[in-house]
Amino acid sequence: MEGHLAAVERALTSYLPKDDSQNTLYQIMEYACAAGGKRLRPVLALEFCRICGGDVQKALPFACAVEMIHSYSLVHDDLPCMDNSPTRRGRPSAHAAYGETMALLAGDALLNRAFEVILNPENRQGLPEKSVLLAAFALADAAGAQGMVGGQYLDLQSECKSIDLYTLERLQMGKTAALIRASCEIGCHIAGADDEKLDAARTFGTQLGLCFQIVDDILDATATSEQIGKPAGSDGESGKATYVSLLGLEEATGLADKRSEMAIQALAPFGGEADGLRNLTRALQRRKK
């Protein structure tokens, strides 16, 4: 899947607006998107398109749109009124570098730019209209009140409160897992996958998303700031509910193992074509940053 990562890195900023006026808004949009990171979500979109027999090149604008949504969410999450994080991916967060107001606007612009990209007729040539609409809906649904925004709301509402595992999972199903699930769905839609594979992709994305968040919580409690690229221990200090604070380190690790295995099991309909995704899942479960 390294080819997918390289394709996303080449294409991502090309879909951002540009002019010759040194527009600060455009600069922040690029700053947020060019900060590196795993590019997990766009890579998943491209890989699911591939294993479902689709044209990966046609899925590339959609994959980049997913990353724009993810980047916007990080810009807003880092704001003082949210998580108040001064760093992201080892460098100043957008609001720390450009100011809170400009970062807020840049996040809004990235959210809208994602849909400009996938609905631009030039970026969907040769694709059935139904595939485009289903992909756009999956992205909008994952980003909104039933997905990321709703998850962030529950996250803020849960600060300094005692919650149970059901509530925490519901929170993270929205905040983290929804966009990962949508990334897998989008690849399937662009490829025209059948319902069996689409359902399998959704299950995989949900389980991988929850595993990813559990590992994030473990790293927040055990890794250094240099390793994770943001202040370590910040979730605990702000009173956020995490898998580690709720379950303890050992039980949280066991739950991550379980979610990882469930994700891998969901890939059965794809056979050997999904071996790359199986390896990716194991690598994400074992990651140290």
C-alpha positions as MATLAB code, in Angstrom:
seq = 'MEGHLAAVERALTSYLPKDDSQNTLYQIMEYACAAGGKRLRPVLALEFCRICGGDVQKALPFACAVEMIHSYSLVHDDLPCMDNSPTRRGRPSAHAAYGETMALLAGDALLNRAFEVILNPENRQGLPEKSVLLAAFALADAAGAQGMVGGQYLDLQSECKSIDLYTLERLQMGKTAALIRASCEIGCHIAGADDEKLDAARTFGTQLGLCFQIVDDILDATATSEQIGKPAGSDGESGKATYVSLLGLEEATGLADKRSEMAIQALAPFGGEADGLRNLTRALQRRKK';
ca = [
       0.000    0.000    0.000;
       3.011    2.298   -0.136;
       1.953    3.224   -3.659;
      -1.353    4.515   -2.286;
       0.458    6.645    0.286;
       2.735    8.149   -2.355;
      -0.237    8.891   -4.620;
      -2.058   10.700   -1.818;
       1.016   12.735   -0.883;
       1.426   13.843   -4.501;
      -2.223   14.667   -5.078;
      -3.489   16.099   -1.803;
      -2.231   19.663   -1.993;
      -3.016   19.825   -5.720;
      -6.714   19.747   -4.805;
      -6.370   22.731   -2.471;
      -7.143   26.270   -3.712;
      -4.185   28.362   -4.819;
      -3.569   31.890   -6.033;
      -0.682   34.356   -6.230;
      -1.848   36.683   -3.462;
      -0.293   34.736   -0.564;
      -3.768   34.235    0.873;
      -3.270   33.285    4.527;
      -6.393   31.142    4.537;
      -4.993   29.007    1.731;
      -1.662   28.778    3.532;
      -3.298   27.415    6.678;
      -5.301   24.878    4.684;
      -2.082   23.603    3.154;
      -0.286   23.752    6.513;
      -2.949   21.519    8.038;
      -2.941   19.010    5.191;
       0.811   18.920    4.628;
       1.676   18.077    8.229;
       2.265   14.434    7.382;
       0.635   11.758    9.484;
      -0.262    8.187    8.625;
      -2.764    9.060    5.840;
      -4.636    5.993    7.070;
      -8.053    7.068    5.861;
      -7.200    7.874    2.227;
      -5.040    4.756    1.986;
      -7.997    2.671    3.161;
     -10.246    4.261    0.547;
      -7.793    3.447   -2.229;
      -7.104   -0.088   -1.027;
     -10.773   -1.013   -0.739;
     -11.320    0.343   -4.228;
      -8.476   -1.851   -5.461;
      -9.537   -5.082   -3.769;
     -13.095   -4.569   -5.041;
     -11.796   -4.363   -8.612;
     -12.114   -0.604   -9.069;
      -9.898    2.004  -10.715;
      -7.754    3.431   -7.933;
      -7.018    6.579   -9.926;
     -10.730    7.418  -10.003;
     -10.891    7.016   -6.234;
      -7.967    9.388   -5.600;
      -9.998   12.649   -5.407;
     -12.342   10.976   -2.926;
      -9.430    9.705   -0.855;
      -7.950   13.203   -0.717;
     -11.334   14.602    0.279;
     -11.412   12.198    3.220;
      -8.011   13.473    4.346;
      -9.235   17.069    4.099;
     -12.120   16.205    6.416;
      -9.704   14.528    8.819;
      -7.332   17.516    8.707;
     -10.172   19.955    9.356;
     -11.247   17.912   12.370;
      -7.737   18.053   13.835;
      -7.540   21.822   13.336;
     -10.805   22.273   15.222;
      -9.988   19.647   17.887;
      -6.793   21.523   18.754;
      -8.553   24.876   19.312;
      -8.505   26.383   22.821;
     -12.279   25.934   23.089;
     -11.894   22.198   22.394;
      -8.770   20.221   23.374;
      -6.489   23.273   23.579;
      -3.469   21.492   22.115;
      -0.469   23.659   21.155;
       1.169   20.984   18.991;
       0.114   18.490   16.350;
       2.315   15.970   14.561;
       5.418   17.400   16.178;
       4.922   21.050   15.210;
       2.701   23.987   16.271;
      -0.984   23.313   15.758;
      -2.757   25.557   13.254;
      -4.135   27.965   15.845;
      -0.750   28.198   17.579;
       0.913   29.087   14.277;
      -1.733   31.357   12.745;
      -4.163   32.362   15.467;
      -7.457   30.931   16.643;
      -9.732   32.852   14.272;
      -7.776   31.976   11.138;
      -7.525   28.326   12.182;
     -11.280   28.154   12.681;
     -11.885   29.548    9.199;
      -9.317   27.228    7.630;
     -11.019   24.234    9.198;
     -14.367   25.377    7.817;
     -12.783   25.861    4.400;
     -11.262   22.361    4.390;
     -14.612   20.816    5.275;
     -16.271   22.516    2.321;
     -13.330   21.962   -0.007;
     -13.663   18.208    0.456;
     -17.122   18.265   -1.089;
     -16.060   20.695   -3.809;
     -13.432   18.157   -4.835;
     -15.657   15.086   -4.981;
     -18.563   16.884   -6.658;
     -16.431   18.619   -9.287;
     -17.412   17.039  -12.638;
     -13.739   16.913  -13.649;
     -12.965   14.660  -10.683;
     -15.732   12.121  -11.268;
     -15.505   11.448  -14.971;
     -16.363    7.867  -15.862;
     -18.055    7.176  -12.534;
     -21.760    6.339  -12.213;
     -23.705    9.135  -10.546;
     -25.009    6.678   -7.944;
     -21.466    5.776   -6.879;
     -20.554    9.440   -6.454;
     -23.689   10.214   -4.444;
     -23.231    7.196   -2.180;
     -19.605    8.149   -1.547;
     -20.535   11.768   -0.837;
     -23.288   10.697    1.544;
     -20.967    8.319    3.396;
     -18.480   11.149    3.895;
     -21.095   13.700    4.982;
     -22.720   11.247    7.374;
     -19.395   10.356    8.986;
     -18.409   14.003    9.411;
     -21.662   15.287   10.908;
     -23.811   15.057   14.008;
     -24.090   11.269   13.769;
     -20.349   10.918   13.257;
     -17.324   13.040   14.152;
     -19.158   16.137   15.360;
     -21.510   14.064   17.479;
     -18.576   12.145   18.903;
     -16.744   15.346   19.767;
     -19.882   16.636   21.471;
     -20.084   13.511   23.626;
     -16.359   13.787   24.345;
     -16.741   17.317   25.666;
     -19.873   16.401   27.615;
     -18.045   13.509   29.272;
     -15.088   15.500   30.594;
     -14.516   15.024   34.323;
     -17.479   12.645   34.516;
     -17.740    8.941   35.229;
     -19.032    7.066   32.176;
     -19.417    3.393   31.319;
     -17.859    1.428   28.465;
     -21.040    1.589   26.380;
     -20.978    5.401   26.443;
     -17.263    5.531   25.676;
     -17.673    3.182   22.702;
     -20.614    5.244   21.433;
     -18.476    8.358   21.733;
     -15.548    6.840   19.838;
     -17.782    5.220   17.214;
     -18.534    8.790   16.200;
     -15.356   10.692   16.914;
     -12.835    8.223   15.486;
     -14.405    5.141   13.912;
     -17.002    6.897   11.728;
     -14.528    8.474    9.300;
     -12.381    5.335    9.147;
     -15.490    3.309    8.342;
     -16.548    5.847    5.713;
     -13.113    5.664    4.080;
     -13.594    1.933    3.550;
     -17.154    2.461    2.303;
     -16.076    5.113   -0.183;
     -13.540    2.819   -1.809;
     -16.245    0.182   -2.200;
     -18.729    2.649   -3.683;
     -16.245    3.907   -6.272;
     -15.501    0.308   -7.275;
     -19.184   -0.632   -7.425;
     -18.799   -3.382   -4.818;
     -21.676   -5.695   -3.931;
     -23.564   -5.522   -0.625;
     -21.623   -8.364    0.988;
     -18.302   -6.614    0.488;
     -19.743   -3.235    1.450;
     -21.059   -4.622    4.739;
     -17.724   -6.328    5.390;
     -15.873   -3.063    4.731;
     -18.125   -1.208    7.157;
     -17.555   -3.786    9.878;
     -13.813   -3.747    9.276;
     -13.684    0.050    9.388;
     -15.661    0.238   12.608;
     -13.547   -2.364   14.399;
     -10.284   -0.907   13.104;
     -11.398    2.568   14.156;
     -12.128    1.442   17.699;
      -8.834   -0.466   17.874;
      -7.010    2.623   16.604;
      -8.553    4.781   19.338;
      -7.780    2.305   22.099;
      -4.131    2.251   21.016;
      -4.179    6.066   20.896;
      -5.385    6.133   24.498;
      -2.707    3.636   25.531;
       0.003    5.737   23.870;
      -1.315    8.923   25.486;
      -0.775    7.235   28.842;
       2.548    5.505   28.128;
       4.459    7.245   25.304;
       6.431   10.490   25.202;
       5.323   13.704   23.521;
       8.093   13.231   20.961;
       6.770    9.789   20.047;
       3.160   10.826   19.496;
       3.739   14.350   18.167;
       1.466   16.059   20.707;
       1.476   16.585   24.483;
       1.507   13.158   26.139;
      -0.916   12.638   29.000;
      -3.087   15.545   27.902;
      -6.277   13.485   27.870;
      -5.855   12.460   31.480;
      -4.948   15.976   32.567;
      -8.077   17.423   30.947;
     -10.342   14.840   32.545;
     -11.266   13.110   29.297;
     -12.740    9.634   29.391;
     -10.326    7.153   27.809;
     -10.110    3.387   27.540;
      -7.138    3.433   29.907;
      -8.842    5.597   32.536;
     -11.939    3.395   32.377;
     -10.452   -0.092   32.012;
      -6.828    0.184   33.038;
      -3.835   -0.501   30.825;
      -4.018   -4.305   30.775;
      -7.727   -4.561   29.983;
      -7.509   -1.790   27.389;
      -4.691   -3.670   25.656;
      -6.799   -6.818   25.624;
      -9.731   -4.939   24.104;
      -7.467   -3.532   21.383;
      -6.402   -7.099   20.573;
     -10.050   -8.158   20.371;
     -11.038   -5.269   18.087;
      -8.059   -5.968   15.848;
      -9.036   -9.616   15.489;
     -12.652   -8.689   14.734;
     -11.454   -6.323   12.021;
      -9.335   -9.050   10.450;
     -12.212  -11.545   10.587;
     -14.449   -9.081    8.739;
     -12.116   -9.238    5.725;
     -13.033  -12.866    4.943;
     -15.144  -12.026    1.834;
     -12.084  -10.443    0.202;
      -9.876  -13.528    0.480;
      -6.161  -13.155   -0.141;
      -6.642   -9.761   -1.795;
      -7.035   -8.297    1.691;
      -3.720   -9.558    3.082;
      -2.319   -6.037    2.926;
      -5.194   -4.804    5.092;
      -4.626   -7.640    7.537;
      -0.967   -6.669    7.864;
      -1.919   -3.002    8.233;
      -4.347   -3.846   11.027;
      -1.686   -5.754   12.957;
       0.822   -2.933   12.459;
      -1.622   -0.317   13.745;
      -2.358   -2.468   16.778;
       1.375   -2.683   17.599;
       2.294    0.919   16.785;
       4.325    3.016   19.186;
       3.469    6.444   17.812;
];
